[in-house]
């Protein structure tokens, strides 16, 4: 009884644990198939089985290629088949990933972040003056929101525009009086309140004009009564 037992320590090392030992045994059997056409068909069937074992891989072409690459890895790159993808090189197992590239230059304004600097670079590259002006407005609104998030005190529109000029090397500009009058650097909510207040002022003026005409009508009515 003890002689029939087989322990994992006595078995061959698993190449890819996510597929299990049964798949590895099938790959080992596939290597012994002499007929090339039959070997290719069985390899395609085995790949479909490997997909069922790992359904999280997905059905896109990139995931499909990964399963075929895993088949070659399990076979120690000794499986001669014609699949839909080229046979990977054995160096993929020892190849180190490329190091991430980090920006070496420092951020001029940390509370704005590097994203604002990238947006400014994109705005500088714009050729249409109207699009460039709209980009400056959007960037100024974003910068003002970032500043108020990280600082308790408020910031003036002049300072926001000054920061934009510095970050763009004076390549971006906008009329500051228009910005302040229309509240272009404010949030949409503040802009809406400003517009509603201006509309209310206009309505008050028209209402006051209407009130000025009422006494004359009342006077006309009183004269008619007296005549009658």
XYZ file of C-alpha atoms in Angstrom:
228
model
C 0.000 0.000 0.000
C 2.751 2.458 0.899
C 4.607 1.724 -2.318
C 1.607 2.873 -4.414
C 1.462 6.287 -2.705
C 2.957 9.184 -4.575
C 3.841 12.447 -2.828
C 4.115 15.882 -4.401
C 7.765 16.008 -3.427
C 8.343 13.005 -5.687
C 6.493 14.490 -8.648
C 7.798 16.822 -11.308
C 7.793 20.500 -10.434
C 4.697 22.368 -11.544
C 5.531 24.990 -14.147
C 2.324 27.003 -13.777
C 0.281 26.197 -10.690
C -2.866 27.924 -11.926
C -3.432 25.151 -14.484
C -2.759 22.219 -12.169
C -0.898 18.952 -12.592
C -3.423 17.338 -14.914
C -2.792 19.948 -17.599
C 0.949 19.484 -17.167
C 0.527 15.724 -17.629
C -1.521 16.331 -20.781
C 1.203 18.592 -22.147
C 3.767 15.881 -21.432
C 1.611 13.394 -23.333
C 1.152 15.889 -26.174
C 4.921 15.998 -26.648
C 4.898 12.260 -27.382
C 2.374 12.548 -30.237
C 4.307 11.918 -33.442
C 1.715 12.949 -36.015
C 2.079 16.711 -36.508
C -1.496 17.370 -37.646
C -2.925 15.369 -34.761
C -0.573 17.167 -32.339
C -1.760 20.578 -33.553
C -5.433 19.638 -33.104
C -4.858 18.291 -29.613
C -2.877 21.396 -28.704
C -5.799 23.625 -29.742
C -8.179 21.463 -27.679
C -5.851 21.668 -24.691
C -5.726 25.455 -24.977
C -9.530 25.598 -24.815
C -9.396 23.418 -21.699
C -6.866 25.767 -20.125
C -9.236 28.682 -20.806
C -12.040 26.871 -19.010
C -9.809 26.294 -16.015
C -9.032 30.046 -15.846
C -12.189 31.883 -17.005
C -10.891 35.167 -15.578
C -8.416 35.465 -18.445
C -11.110 36.811 -20.787
C -11.765 36.224 -24.458
C -9.700 38.942 -26.097
C -6.748 38.278 -28.386
C -4.193 39.234 -25.752
C -5.553 36.696 -23.275
C -5.733 34.065 -26.012
C -2.065 34.574 -26.847
C -1.161 34.304 -23.164
C -2.711 30.836 -22.923
C -0.787 29.649 -25.989
C 2.403 31.074 -24.459
C 1.630 29.261 -21.195
C 1.294 26.030 -23.155
C 4.848 26.445 -24.455
C 6.107 27.372 -20.976
C 4.628 24.193 -19.466
C 6.302 22.150 -22.197
C 9.692 23.769 -21.480
C 9.464 25.269 -24.981
C 9.910 21.779 -26.424
C 6.469 21.507 -28.035
C 6.588 21.752 -31.831
C 3.191 22.940 -32.980
C 1.731 25.467 -35.383
C -0.499 27.759 -33.390
C -2.104 31.125 -34.151
C 0.787 32.913 -32.424
C 4.560 32.539 -32.746
C 6.406 30.460 -30.218
C 7.750 32.714 -27.428
C 11.415 32.840 -26.583
C 12.566 31.120 -23.399
C 14.058 34.403 -22.231
C 10.557 35.675 -21.294
C 10.896 33.763 -18.017
C 14.067 35.558 -16.962
C 13.508 38.911 -18.669
C 13.214 41.793 -16.226
C 10.402 44.299 -16.726
C 11.318 47.726 -17.982
C 11.800 50.326 -15.316
C 9.168 52.998 -15.059
C 10.232 56.410 -16.247
C 9.864 59.160 -13.675
C 9.987 62.867 -14.284
C 13.256 64.292 -13.054
C 12.129 67.910 -12.924
C 10.377 69.207 -9.850
C 6.773 70.405 -9.749
C 6.648 74.182 -9.497
C 3.338 74.256 -7.623
C 2.698 71.041 -5.711
C -0.899 71.932 -4.789
C -1.712 72.071 -8.520
C 0.035 68.808 -9.385
C 1.792 67.706 -12.556
C -1.492 67.181 -14.363
C -2.031 70.939 -14.561
C 1.423 71.377 -16.083
C 0.599 68.789 -18.746
C -2.674 70.589 -19.516
C -0.785 73.851 -19.899
C 1.621 72.228 -22.356
C -1.353 71.006 -24.386
C -2.938 74.469 -24.309
C 0.287 76.059 -25.570
C 0.269 73.714 -28.561
C -3.251 74.796 -29.598
C -3.413 76.943 -32.725
C -7.008 78.198 -32.564
C -7.103 81.357 -30.354
C -10.650 80.625 -29.136
C -9.753 77.053 -28.173
C -6.635 78.298 -26.417
C -8.628 80.896 -24.480
C -11.178 78.265 -23.491
C -8.338 76.020 -22.316
C -6.943 78.835 -20.159
C -10.378 79.319 -18.566
C -10.710 75.599 -17.846
C -7.189 75.404 -16.412
C -7.738 78.495 -14.254
C -10.980 77.064 -12.878
C -9.232 73.769 -12.130
C -6.308 75.480 -10.429
C -8.597 77.590 -8.269
C -10.476 74.486 -7.182
C -7.242 72.673 -6.316
C -5.963 75.634 -4.319
C -9.159 75.911 -2.286
C -9.063 72.177 -1.605
C -5.609 72.285 -0.033
C -5.776 75.775 1.508
C -8.342 77.310 3.810
C -7.911 80.830 2.433
C -9.144 81.905 -0.979
C -6.998 83.000 -3.909
C -7.528 85.947 -6.223
C -8.030 85.540 -9.962
C -4.965 87.718 -10.584
C -2.786 85.220 -8.710
C -4.248 82.291 -10.675
C -3.471 84.045 -13.959
C 0.005 84.899 -12.701
C 0.647 81.218 -11.958
C -0.607 80.237 -15.415
C 1.787 82.705 -17.018
C 4.695 81.383 -14.991
C 3.928 77.750 -15.790
C 3.524 78.549 -19.503
C 6.559 80.864 -19.723
C 4.173 83.750 -20.555
C 2.743 81.860 -23.549
C -0.795 81.799 -22.137
C -2.774 84.875 -21.172
C -6.334 86.179 -20.879
C -7.985 89.495 -20.040
C -8.191 89.557 -16.252
C -11.045 92.092 -16.199
C -13.225 89.747 -18.270
C -12.316 86.890 -15.972
C -13.351 88.826 -12.874
C -16.513 90.266 -14.412
C -17.852 86.932 -15.652
C -16.297 84.808 -12.903
C -14.607 82.561 -15.449
C -12.276 80.986 -12.885
C -15.154 80.222 -10.486
C -17.125 77.018 -10.366
C -20.244 76.531 -12.469
C -22.398 77.008 -9.366
C -20.923 80.422 -8.610
C -21.221 81.468 -12.238
C -24.892 80.541 -12.221
C -25.525 82.559 -9.063
C -23.807 85.598 -10.588
C -25.884 85.360 -13.737
C -29.109 84.977 -11.740
C -28.234 88.021 -9.641
C -27.623 90.109 -12.760
C -30.959 88.984 -14.186
C -32.725 89.867 -10.938
C -31.232 93.358 -11.054
C -32.701 93.860 -14.506
C -36.110 92.693 -13.318
C -36.009 95.050 -10.358
C -35.333 97.979 -12.656
C -38.315 97.121 -14.871
C -40.546 96.634 -11.838
C -39.530 100.003 -10.444
C -40.418 101.578 -13.798
C -43.840 99.964 -13.649
C -44.420 101.294 -10.145
C -43.671 104.790 -11.381
C -46.564 104.611 -13.861
C -49.177 103.385 -11.402
C -49.863 106.704 -9.625
C -50.815 108.351 -12.936
C -53.392 105.645 -13.620
C -54.829 105.953 -10.153
C -55.069 109.678 -10.597
C -56.934 109.237 -13.872
C -59.441 106.952 -12.214
C -60.104 109.425 -9.413
C -60.761 112.221 -11.948
C -63.238 110.026 -13.797
C -65.096 109.357 -10.562
C -65.303 113.042 -9.792
C -66.633 113.777 -13.275
C -69.301 111.163 -12.862
